[in-house]
PDB file of C-alpha atoms in Angstrom:
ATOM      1  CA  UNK A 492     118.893  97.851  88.858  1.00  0.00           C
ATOM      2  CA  UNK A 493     120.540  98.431  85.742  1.00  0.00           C
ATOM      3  CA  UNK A 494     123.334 100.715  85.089  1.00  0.00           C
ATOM      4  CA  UNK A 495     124.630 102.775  88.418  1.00  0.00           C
ATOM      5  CA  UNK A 496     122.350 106.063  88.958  1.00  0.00           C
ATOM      6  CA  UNK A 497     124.750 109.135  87.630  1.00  0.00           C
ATOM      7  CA  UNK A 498     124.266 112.736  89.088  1.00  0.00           C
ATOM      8  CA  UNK A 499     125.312 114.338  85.935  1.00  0.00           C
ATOM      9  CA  UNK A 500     122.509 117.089  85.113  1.00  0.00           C
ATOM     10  CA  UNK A 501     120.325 115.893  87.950  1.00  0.00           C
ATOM     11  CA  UNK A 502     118.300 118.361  90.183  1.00  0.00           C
ATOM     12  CA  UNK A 503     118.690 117.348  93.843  1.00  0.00           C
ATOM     13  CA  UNK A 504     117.055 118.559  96.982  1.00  0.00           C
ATOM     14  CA  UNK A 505     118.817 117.923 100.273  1.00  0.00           C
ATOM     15  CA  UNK A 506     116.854 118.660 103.563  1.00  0.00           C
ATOM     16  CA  UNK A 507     119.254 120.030 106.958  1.00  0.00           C
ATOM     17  CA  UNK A 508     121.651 120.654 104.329  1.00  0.00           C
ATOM     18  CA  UNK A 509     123.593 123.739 106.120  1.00  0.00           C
ATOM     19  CA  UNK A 510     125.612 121.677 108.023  1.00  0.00           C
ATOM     20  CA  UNK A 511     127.156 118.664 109.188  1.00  0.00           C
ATOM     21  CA  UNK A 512     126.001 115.494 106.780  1.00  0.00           C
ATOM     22  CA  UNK A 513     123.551 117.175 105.007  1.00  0.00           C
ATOM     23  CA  UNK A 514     126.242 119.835 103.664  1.00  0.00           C
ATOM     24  CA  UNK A 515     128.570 117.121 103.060  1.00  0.00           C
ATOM     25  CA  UNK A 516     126.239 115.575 100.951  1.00  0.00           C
ATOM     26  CA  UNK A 517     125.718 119.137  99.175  1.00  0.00           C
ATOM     27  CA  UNK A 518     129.277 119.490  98.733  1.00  0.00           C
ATOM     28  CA  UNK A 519     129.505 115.489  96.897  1.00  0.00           C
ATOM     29  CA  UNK A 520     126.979 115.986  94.732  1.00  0.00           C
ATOM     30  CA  UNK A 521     128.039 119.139  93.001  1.00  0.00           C
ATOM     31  CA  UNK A 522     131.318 117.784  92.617  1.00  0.00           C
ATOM     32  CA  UNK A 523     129.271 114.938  90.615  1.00  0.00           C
ATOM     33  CA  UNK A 524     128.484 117.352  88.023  1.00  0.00           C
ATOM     34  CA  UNK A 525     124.832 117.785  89.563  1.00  0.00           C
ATOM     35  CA  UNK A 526     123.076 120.433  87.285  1.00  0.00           C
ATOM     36  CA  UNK A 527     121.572 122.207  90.807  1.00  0.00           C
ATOM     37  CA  UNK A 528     121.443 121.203  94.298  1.00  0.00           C
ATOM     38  CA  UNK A 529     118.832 123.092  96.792  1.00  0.00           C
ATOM     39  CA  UNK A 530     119.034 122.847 100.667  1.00  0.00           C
ATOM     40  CA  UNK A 531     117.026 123.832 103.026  1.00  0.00           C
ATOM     41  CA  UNK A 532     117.128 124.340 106.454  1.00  0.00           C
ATOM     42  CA  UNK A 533     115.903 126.852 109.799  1.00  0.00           C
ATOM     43  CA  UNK A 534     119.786 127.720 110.362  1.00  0.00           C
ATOM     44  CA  UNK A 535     119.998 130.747 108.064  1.00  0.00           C
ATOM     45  CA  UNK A 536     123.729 132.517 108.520  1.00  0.00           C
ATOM     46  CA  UNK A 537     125.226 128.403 108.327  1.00  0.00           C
ATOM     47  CA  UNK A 538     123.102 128.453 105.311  1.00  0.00           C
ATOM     48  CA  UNK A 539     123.837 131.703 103.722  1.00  0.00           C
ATOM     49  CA  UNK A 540     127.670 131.014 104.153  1.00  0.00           C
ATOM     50  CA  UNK A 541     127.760 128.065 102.685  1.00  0.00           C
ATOM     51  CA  UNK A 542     125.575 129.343 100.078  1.00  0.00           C
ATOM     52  CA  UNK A 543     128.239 131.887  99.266  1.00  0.00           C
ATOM     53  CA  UNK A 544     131.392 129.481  99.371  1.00  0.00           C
ATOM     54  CA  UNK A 545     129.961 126.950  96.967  1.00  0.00           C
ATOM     55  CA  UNK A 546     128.598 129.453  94.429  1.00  0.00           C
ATOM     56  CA  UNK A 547     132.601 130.880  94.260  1.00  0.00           C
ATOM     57  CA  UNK A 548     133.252 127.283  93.531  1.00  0.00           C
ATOM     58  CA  UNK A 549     130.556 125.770  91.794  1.00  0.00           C
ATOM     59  CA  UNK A 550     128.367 128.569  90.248  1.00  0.00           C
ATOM     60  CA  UNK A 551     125.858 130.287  91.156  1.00  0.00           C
ATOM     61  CA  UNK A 552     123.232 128.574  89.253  1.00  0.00           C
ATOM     62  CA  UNK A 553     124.621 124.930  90.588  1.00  0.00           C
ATOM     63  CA  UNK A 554     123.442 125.653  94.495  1.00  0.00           C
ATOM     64  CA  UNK A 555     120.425 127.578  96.205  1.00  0.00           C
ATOM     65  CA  UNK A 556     119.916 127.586 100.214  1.00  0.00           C
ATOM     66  CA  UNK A 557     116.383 127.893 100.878  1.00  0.00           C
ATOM     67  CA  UNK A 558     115.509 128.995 104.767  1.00  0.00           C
ATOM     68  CA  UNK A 559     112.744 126.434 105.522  1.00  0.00           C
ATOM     69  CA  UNK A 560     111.152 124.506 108.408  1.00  0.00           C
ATOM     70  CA  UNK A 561     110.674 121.217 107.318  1.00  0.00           C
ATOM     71  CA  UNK A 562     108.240 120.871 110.308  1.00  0.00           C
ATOM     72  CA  UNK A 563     105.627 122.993 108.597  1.00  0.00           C
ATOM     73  CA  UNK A 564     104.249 121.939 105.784  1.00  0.00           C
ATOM     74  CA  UNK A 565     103.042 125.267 103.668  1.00  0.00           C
ATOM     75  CA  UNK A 566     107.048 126.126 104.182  1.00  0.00           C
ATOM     76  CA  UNK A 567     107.849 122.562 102.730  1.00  0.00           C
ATOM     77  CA  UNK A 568     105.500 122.755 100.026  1.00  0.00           C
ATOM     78  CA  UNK A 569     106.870 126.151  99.250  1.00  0.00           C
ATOM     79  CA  UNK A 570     110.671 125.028  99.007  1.00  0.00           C
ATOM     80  CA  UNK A 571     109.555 122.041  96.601  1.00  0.00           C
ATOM     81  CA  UNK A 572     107.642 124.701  94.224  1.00  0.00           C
ATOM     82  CA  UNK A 573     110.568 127.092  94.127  1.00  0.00           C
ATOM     83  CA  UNK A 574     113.189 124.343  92.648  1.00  0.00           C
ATOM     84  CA  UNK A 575     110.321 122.922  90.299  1.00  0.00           C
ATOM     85  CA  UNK A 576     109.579 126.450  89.061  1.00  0.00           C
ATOM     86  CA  UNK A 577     112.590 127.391  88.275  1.00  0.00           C
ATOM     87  CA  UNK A 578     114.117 124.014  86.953  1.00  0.00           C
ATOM     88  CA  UNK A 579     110.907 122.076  86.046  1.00  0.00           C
ATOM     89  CA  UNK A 580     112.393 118.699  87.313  1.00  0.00           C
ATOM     90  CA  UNK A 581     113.399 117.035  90.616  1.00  0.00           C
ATOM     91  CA  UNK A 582     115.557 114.030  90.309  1.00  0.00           C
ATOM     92  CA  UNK A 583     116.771 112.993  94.181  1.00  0.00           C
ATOM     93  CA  UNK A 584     115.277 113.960  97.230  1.00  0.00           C
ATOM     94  CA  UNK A 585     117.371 113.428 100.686  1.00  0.00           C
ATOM     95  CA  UNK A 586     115.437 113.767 103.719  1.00  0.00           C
ATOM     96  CA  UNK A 587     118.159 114.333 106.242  1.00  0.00           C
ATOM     97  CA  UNK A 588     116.761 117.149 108.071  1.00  0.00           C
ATOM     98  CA  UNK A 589     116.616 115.839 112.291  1.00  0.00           C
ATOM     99  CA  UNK A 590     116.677 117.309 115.823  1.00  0.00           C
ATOM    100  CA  UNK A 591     117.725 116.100 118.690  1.00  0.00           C
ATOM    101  CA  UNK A 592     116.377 118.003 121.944  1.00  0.00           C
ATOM    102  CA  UNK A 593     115.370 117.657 125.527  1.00  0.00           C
ATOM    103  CA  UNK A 594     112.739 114.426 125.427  1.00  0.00           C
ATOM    104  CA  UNK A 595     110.626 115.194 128.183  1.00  0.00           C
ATOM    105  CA  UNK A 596     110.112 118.872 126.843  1.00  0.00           C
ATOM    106  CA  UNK A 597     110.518 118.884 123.572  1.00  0.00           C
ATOM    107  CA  UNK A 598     109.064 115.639 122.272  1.00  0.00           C
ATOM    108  CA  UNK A 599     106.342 116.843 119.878  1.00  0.00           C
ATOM    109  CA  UNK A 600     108.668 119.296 117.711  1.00  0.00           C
ATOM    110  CA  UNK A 601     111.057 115.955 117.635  1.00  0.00           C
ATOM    111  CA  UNK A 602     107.990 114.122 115.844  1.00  0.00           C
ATOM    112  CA  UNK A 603     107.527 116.616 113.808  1.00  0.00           C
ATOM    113  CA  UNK A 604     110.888 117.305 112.072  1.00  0.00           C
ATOM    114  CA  UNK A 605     112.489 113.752 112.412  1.00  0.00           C
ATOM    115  CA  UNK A 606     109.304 112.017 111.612  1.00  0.00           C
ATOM    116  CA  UNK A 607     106.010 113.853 110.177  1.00  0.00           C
ATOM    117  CA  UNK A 608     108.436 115.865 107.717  1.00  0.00           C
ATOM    118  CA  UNK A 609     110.205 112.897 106.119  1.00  0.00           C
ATOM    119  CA  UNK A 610     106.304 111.593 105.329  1.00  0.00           C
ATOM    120  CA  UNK A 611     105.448 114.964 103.701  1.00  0.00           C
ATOM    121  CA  UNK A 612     108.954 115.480 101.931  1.00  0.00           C
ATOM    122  CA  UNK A 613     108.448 111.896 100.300  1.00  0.00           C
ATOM    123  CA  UNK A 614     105.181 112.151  99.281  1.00  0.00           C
ATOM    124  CA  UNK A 615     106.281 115.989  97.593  1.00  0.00           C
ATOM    125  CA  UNK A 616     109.089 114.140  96.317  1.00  0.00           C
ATOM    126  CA  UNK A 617     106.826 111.048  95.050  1.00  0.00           C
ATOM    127  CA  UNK A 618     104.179 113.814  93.611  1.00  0.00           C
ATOM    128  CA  UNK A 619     107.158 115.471  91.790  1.00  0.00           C
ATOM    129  CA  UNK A 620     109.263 112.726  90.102  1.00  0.00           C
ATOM    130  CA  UNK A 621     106.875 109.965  89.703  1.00  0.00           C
ATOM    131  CA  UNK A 622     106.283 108.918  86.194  1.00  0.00           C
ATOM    132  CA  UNK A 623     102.801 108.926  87.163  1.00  0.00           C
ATOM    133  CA  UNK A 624     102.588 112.156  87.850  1.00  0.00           C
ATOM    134  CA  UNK A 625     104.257 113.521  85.048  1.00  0.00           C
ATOM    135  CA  UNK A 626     108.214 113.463  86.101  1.00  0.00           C
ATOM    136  CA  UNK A 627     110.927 111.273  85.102  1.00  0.00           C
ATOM    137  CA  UNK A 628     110.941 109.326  87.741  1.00  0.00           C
ATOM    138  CA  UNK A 629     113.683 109.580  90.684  1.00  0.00           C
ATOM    139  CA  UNK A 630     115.286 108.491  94.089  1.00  0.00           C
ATOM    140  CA  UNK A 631     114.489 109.193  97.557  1.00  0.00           C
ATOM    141  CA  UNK A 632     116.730 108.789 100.130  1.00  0.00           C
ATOM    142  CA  UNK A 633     115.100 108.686 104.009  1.00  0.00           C
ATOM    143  CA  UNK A 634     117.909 109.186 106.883  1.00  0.00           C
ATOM    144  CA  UNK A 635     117.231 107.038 109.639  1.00  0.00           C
ATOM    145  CA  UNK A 636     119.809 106.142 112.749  1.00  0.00           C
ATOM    146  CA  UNK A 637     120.987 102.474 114.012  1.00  0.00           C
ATOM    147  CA  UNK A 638     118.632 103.532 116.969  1.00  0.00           C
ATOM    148  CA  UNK A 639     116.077 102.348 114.758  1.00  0.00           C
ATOM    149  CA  UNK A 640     117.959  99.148 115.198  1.00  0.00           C
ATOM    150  CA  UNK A 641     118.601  98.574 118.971  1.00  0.00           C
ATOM    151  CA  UNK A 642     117.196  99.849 122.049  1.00  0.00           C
ATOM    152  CA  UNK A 643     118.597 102.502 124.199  1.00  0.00           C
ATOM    153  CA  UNK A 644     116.794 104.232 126.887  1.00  0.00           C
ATOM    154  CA  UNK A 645     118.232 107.203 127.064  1.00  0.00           C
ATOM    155  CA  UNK A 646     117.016 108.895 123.800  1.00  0.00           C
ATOM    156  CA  UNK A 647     113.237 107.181 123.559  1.00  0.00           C
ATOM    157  CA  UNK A 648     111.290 109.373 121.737  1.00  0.00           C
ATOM    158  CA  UNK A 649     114.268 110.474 119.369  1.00  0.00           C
ATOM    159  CA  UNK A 650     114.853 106.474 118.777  1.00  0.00           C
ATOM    160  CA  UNK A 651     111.040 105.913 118.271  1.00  0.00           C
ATOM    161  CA  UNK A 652     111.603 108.769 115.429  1.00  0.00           C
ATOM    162  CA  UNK A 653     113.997 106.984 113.347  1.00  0.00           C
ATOM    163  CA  UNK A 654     112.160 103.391 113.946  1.00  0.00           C
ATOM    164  CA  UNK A 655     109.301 104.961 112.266  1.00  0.00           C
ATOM    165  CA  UNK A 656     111.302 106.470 109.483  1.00  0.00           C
ATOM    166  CA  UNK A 657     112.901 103.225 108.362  1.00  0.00           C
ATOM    167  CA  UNK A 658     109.114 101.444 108.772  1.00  0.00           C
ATOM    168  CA  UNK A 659     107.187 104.099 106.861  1.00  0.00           C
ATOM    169  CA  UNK A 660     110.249 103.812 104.115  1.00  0.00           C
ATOM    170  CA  UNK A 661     109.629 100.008 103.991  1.00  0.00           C
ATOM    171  CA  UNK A 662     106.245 100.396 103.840  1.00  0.00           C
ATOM    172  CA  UNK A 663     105.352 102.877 101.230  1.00  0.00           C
ATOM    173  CA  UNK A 664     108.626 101.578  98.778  1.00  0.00           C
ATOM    174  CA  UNK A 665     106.531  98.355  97.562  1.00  0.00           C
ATOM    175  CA  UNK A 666     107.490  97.172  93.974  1.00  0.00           C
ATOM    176  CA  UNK A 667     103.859  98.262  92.591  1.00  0.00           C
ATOM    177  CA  UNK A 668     104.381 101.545  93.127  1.00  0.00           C
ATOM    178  CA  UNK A 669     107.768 101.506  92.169  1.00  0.00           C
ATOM    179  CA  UNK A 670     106.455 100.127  88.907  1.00  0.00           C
ATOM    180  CA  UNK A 671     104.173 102.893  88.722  1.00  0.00           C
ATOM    181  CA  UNK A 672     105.993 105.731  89.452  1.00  0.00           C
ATOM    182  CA  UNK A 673     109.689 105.073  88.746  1.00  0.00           C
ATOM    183  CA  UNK A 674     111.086 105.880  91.915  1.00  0.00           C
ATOM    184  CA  UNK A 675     113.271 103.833  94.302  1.00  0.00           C
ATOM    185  CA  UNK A 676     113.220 104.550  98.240  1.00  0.00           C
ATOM    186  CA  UNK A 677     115.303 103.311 100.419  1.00  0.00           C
ATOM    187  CA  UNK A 678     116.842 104.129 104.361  1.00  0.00           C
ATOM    188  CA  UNK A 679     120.456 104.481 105.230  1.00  0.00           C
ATOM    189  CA  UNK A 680     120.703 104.244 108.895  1.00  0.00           C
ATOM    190  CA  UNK A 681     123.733 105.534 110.299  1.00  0.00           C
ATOM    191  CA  UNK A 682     126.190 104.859 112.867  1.00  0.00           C
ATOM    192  CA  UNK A 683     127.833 106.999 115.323  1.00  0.00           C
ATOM    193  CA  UNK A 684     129.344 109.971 113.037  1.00  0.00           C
ATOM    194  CA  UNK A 685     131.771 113.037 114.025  1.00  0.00           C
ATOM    195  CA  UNK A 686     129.543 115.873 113.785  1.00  0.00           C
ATOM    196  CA  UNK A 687     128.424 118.454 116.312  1.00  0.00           C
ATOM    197  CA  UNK A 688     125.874 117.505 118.503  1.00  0.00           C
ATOM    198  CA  UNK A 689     123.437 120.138 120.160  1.00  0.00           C
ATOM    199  CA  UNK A 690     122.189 119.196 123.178  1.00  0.00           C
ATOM    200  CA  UNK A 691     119.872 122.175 124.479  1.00  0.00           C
ATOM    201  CA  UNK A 692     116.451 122.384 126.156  1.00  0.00           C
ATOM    202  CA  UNK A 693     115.217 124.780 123.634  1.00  0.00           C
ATOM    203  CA  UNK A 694     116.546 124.361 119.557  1.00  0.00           C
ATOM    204  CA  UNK A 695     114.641 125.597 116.623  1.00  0.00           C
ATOM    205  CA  UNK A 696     118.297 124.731 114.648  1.00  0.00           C
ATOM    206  CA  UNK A 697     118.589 121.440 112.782  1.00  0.00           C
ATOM    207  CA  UNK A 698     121.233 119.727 114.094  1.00  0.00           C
ATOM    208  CA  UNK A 699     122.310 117.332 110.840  1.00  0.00           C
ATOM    209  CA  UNK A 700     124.424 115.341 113.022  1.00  0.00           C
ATOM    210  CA  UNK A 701     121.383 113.927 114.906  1.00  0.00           C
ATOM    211  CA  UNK A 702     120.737 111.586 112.213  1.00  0.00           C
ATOM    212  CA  UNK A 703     123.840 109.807 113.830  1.00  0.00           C
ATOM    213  CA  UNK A 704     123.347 106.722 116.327  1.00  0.00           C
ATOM    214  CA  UNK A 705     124.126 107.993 119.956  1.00  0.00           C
ATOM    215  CA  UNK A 706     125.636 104.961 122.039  1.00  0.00           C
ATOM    216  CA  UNK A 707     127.972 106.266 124.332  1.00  0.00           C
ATOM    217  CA  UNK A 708     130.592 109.106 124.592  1.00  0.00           C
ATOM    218  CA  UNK A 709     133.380 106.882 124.115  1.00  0.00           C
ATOM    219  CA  UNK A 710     131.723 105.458 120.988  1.00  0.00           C
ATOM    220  CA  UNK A 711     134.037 104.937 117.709  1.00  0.00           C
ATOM    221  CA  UNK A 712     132.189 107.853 115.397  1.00  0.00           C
ATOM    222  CA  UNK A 713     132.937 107.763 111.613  1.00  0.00           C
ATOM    223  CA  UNK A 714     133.885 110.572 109.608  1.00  0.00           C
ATOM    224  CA  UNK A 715     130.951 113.129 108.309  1.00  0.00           C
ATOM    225  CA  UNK A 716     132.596 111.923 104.681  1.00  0.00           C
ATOM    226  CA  UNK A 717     132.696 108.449 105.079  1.00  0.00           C
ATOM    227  CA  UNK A 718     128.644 108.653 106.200  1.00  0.00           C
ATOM    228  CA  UNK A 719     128.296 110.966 103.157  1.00  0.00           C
ATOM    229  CA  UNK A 720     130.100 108.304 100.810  1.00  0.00           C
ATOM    230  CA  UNK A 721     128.011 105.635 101.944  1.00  0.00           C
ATOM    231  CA  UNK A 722     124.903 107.795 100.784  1.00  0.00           C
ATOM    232  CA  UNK A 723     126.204 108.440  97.680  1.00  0.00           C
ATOM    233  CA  UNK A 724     126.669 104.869  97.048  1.00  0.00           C
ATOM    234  CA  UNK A 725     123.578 103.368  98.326  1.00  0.00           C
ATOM    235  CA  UNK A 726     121.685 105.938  95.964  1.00  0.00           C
ATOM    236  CA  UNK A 727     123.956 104.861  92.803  1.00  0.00           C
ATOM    237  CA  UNK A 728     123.325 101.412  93.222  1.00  0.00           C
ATOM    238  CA  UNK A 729     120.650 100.381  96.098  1.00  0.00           C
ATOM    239  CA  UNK A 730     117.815  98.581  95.162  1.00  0.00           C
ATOM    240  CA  UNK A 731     114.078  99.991  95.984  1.00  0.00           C
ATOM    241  CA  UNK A 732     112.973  99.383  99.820  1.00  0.00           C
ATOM    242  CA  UNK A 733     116.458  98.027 100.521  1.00  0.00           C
ATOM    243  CA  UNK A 734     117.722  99.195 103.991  1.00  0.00           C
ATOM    244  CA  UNK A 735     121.662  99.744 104.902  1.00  0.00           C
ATOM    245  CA  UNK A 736     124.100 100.648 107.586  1.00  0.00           C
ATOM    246  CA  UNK A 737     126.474 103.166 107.549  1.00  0.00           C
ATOM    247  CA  UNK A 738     128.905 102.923 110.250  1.00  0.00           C
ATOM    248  CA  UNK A 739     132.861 102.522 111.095  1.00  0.00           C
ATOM    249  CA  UNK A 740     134.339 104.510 108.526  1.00  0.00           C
ATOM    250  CA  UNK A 741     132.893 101.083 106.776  1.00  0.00           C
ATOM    251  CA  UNK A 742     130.921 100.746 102.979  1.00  0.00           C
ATOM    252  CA  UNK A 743     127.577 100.604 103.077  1.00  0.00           C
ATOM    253  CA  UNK A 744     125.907  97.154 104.378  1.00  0.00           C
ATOM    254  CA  UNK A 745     123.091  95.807 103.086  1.00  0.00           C
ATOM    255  CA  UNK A 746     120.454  94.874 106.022  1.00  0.00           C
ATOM    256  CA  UNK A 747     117.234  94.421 104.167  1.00  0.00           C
ATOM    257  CA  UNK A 748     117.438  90.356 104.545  1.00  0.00           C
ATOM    258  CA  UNK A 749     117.795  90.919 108.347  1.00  0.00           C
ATOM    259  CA  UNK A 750     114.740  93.730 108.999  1.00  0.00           C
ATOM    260  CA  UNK A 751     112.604  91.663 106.668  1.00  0.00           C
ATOM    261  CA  UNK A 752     113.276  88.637 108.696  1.00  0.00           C
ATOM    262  CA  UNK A 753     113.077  90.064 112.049  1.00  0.00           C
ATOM    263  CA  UNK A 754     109.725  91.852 111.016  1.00  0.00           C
ATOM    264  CA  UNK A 755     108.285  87.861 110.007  1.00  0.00           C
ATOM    265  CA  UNK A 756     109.548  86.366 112.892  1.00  0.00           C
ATOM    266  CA  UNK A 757     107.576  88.845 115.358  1.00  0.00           C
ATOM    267  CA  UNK A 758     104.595  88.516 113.107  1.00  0.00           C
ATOM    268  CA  UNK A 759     104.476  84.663 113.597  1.00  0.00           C
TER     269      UNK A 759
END
């Protein structure tokens, strides 16, 4: 990379944004001097609230909540249109949205939001910025957990989620396309992080601090702004397909050397 990525005038989507780490991340990137931040997610009153407390501060043309399920795609599709419509740009896409929710009951709607929507949000985001395709090119930013890391029995399906996320990122962010379309992609996964955690048998609500690593209760969590901080840095400066930890009230740590070598020692 060349000079740091700078939010000034950028348009910015942030997905599970009405709470938690995704309205942290809201919050930061206004205060960057972001020409207009959208976020979308199912919990409506969080999102109207917030909605309402950042246009006092910011504007109202700087923020818009948009009620969406990320899990279904027309919804998705529909969010994307309304910020390009109305701003004719998207510069940085955050796909942050997650649940976390009874395994054995629940598994398929887990798939859907923490895994099939972060595919369809990147290739809306890739279809929108890309060079190629007639934008200016961008970032994209995919939220994964250090459960994509290590295993732990306890959350299977939810830690099968995030592995996938951080694969499909490494996957799809190859230096041709890159070339082609101008946009970098990279994963942040996170550590434990001091947000509330849902745990019900039945949650349509996007619980942003799901994204978070779940190790034990008596695990050290990090603040909701030092995860956000990290974020903000790794999209400033990261390099495409680079992978990093955010944990321990810690900066961001670089991990691509390790998941690239891990990845070619299984493969031989």
């Amino acid at each position: 990379m060349g000079q740091p990525f700078c939010f000034d005038d950028k348009v910015v989507i942030v997905t599970g944004g009405a709470a938690g780490i995704g309205s942290g991340l809201v919050r930061a990137i206004l205060s960057q001097n972001a020409r207009h931040v959208a976020y979308l997610d199912v919990a409506q009153r969080e999102g109207e609230v917030l909605e309402r407390e950042l246009m006092n501060v910011f504007g109202t043309l700087k923020v818009m909540f948009i009620k969406c399920d990320v899990a279904n795609e027309t919804q998705l599709n529909f969010a994307f249109k309304k910020v390009l419509n109305k701003f004719h740009r998207l510069d940085v896409v955050i796909n942050n949205a997650a649940i976390l929710n009874n395994e054995e009951t629940l598994y398929k709607r887990m798939v859907d939001v923490n895994f099939t929507a972060v595919i369809s949000g990147t290739m809306l985001a890739l279809a929108s910025m890309g060079i190629d395709k007639g934008g200016s090119g961008g970032v994209i930013i995919n939220v994964s957990s250090m459960l994509a890391l290590q295993p732990y029995m306890h959350l299977p399906v939810y830690s099968a989620t995030k592995a996938a996320v951080l694969q499909f990122t490494n996957n799809i962010a190859t230096n041709d396309l890159y070339t082609r379309s101008q946009v970098r992609m990279m994963t942040v996964c996170l550590g434990p992080t001091d947000t509330a955690l849902l745990y019900k048998q039945i949650s349509e609500q996007f619980d942003n601090g799901s994204t978070q690593c779940i190790v034990s209760r008596d695990a050290e969590r990090q603040r909701v702004e030092s995860a956000v901080n990290g974020i903000i840095d790794v999209i400033k400066k990261a390099e495409n397909g680079s992978t990093w930890v955010i944990a321990s009230n810690e900066p961001p740590v670089d991990i691509t050397v390790s998941v690239k070598e891990g990845l070619r020692i299984l493969c031989n």
